[in-house]
Structures are given as structure tokens and as C-alpha cells.
Amino acid sequence: MATTKPGERKLQILQTLATMLEQPKGEKITTAALAARVEVSEAALYRHFASKAQMFEGLIEFIEATVFGLINKIAEQQENGLSQVQAIIVMLLNFAERNPGMTRVMIGDALVNEDERLQLRMNQFVDRIELALKQALRVAVTQGQANEAEVTARAHLITGAVLGHWQRYAKTGFKQNPSAHAAAQISILLA
């Protein structure tokens, strides 16, 4: 019998949950189904997580850490404000494309029948993305590439466009890739 190192089983549970969320039909995921997929008992799931909500929180923590880590890296590496905005948009679209199950969490589909605090946390996630876009646009303003009066409206528009791409990706059963035609669309958003 192979033993797992501390934390490995927890990671395996989260990876399995994310994989189950990739199913285009989007049925409600039960702890019984998750336990069966991981090949453990439901009791074993609860040794690692106090609740199903805590499992989703684990996925949300991964999403937040990854996305905001990449946004920080973009801000450090790109001096040009509009280049920062463009890189953030591309990263957000590519992240969704590479992580279809996480996309269902980001748009809230996977959280519909779960604890409402999870959806509130994802709403805050989106607010933080919009704030990061505003910061990059303000850099562009200082560089004479953008108009201060348009920063809030443009960040809101870009955020809505990204959310729309994520939504369409999930609703088409992950067939309509979020990054399709991204370059042309980004140039329109930043014109």
C-alpha cells in the first residue's frame, strides 16, 4: 500500500475537483462522487477539508495566488502601461483556457449551490482584477498613452470583456477558446 506524503492527498482532492469541474454539463459535484473519483471514503475527504466549501476555497486560493502573482510579475517586467494592460488581458484569457474547471469557479457556475461567501470571494477577485487594470491604465496616463477621465470606464469595459470570454468558454462546453481573436479585440479595447 503506497502512502502519500502530507499535503499530497489534499492536492490530489483539489486536482480531482478541478478536473470534475471541467465536465461541460456542469452537474453539481457531490462529496460522494468526489470521494469515489479520488478512491477514498467521504470521511477521508473530511479529514483534509472541514467542508465542501473549504475544498472550493482551496481552488479559489490557487486561482488568486496564480492570477495575482502573474499580474505582479507583469507590472514588474513591463514599464509601458498599455503593454501591462495587454499582458494582463492575455494572461487572464490564457489562464481560463488552460484551466477550464477553474473557469467555472471564476464565473461562479460551480459555486451556485455552495456557500454564498464563495461567490462573494470571487466577486472580490474580479474587483481586484479591475483594480489592477486601473493601476496599469494610470501608468499609461502618466506616459501620455491614455486619458485619466477614461481609466475607470476602460478598466470596467475590459473586465466585462474578459468575464464575457470566460462565460462563453464555459457555456460552449469549453469549445469557444477565450483567446481566439484576442489580439484584434485588445487593440479595439485599447484604441
Coordinates of N, CA, C and O in Angstrom, one line a residue, residues 5 23 84 87 91 106 112:
K5 N 2.5 11.5 1.0 CA 3.1 12.5 1.9 C 2.1 13.5 2.4 O 1.1 13.7 1.7
Q23 N -16.2 19.1 -16.7 CA -17.3 18.5 -17.4 C -18.2 19.5 -17.9 O -18.8 20.3 -17.2
Q84 N 1.2 46.6 -20.1 CA 0.8 45.9 -18.9 C -0.6 45.5 -19.1 O -1.0 44.3 -18.8
A87 N -0.9 42.6 -21.6 CA -0.4 41.4 -21.0 C -1.3 40.8 -19.9 O -1.5 39.6 -19.9
M91 N -3.0 37.1 -20.3 CA -2.8 36.2 -19.2 C -4.1 35.7 -18.7 O -4.3 34.5 -18.5
M106 N -14.4 30.7 -11.5 CA -14.2 32.2 -11.7 C -15.5 32.9 -12.1 O -15.8 34.0 -11.7
V112 N -22.8 27.9 -7.6 CA -24.3 28.2 -7.5 C -24.9 27.6 -6.2 O -25.6 28.3 -5.5

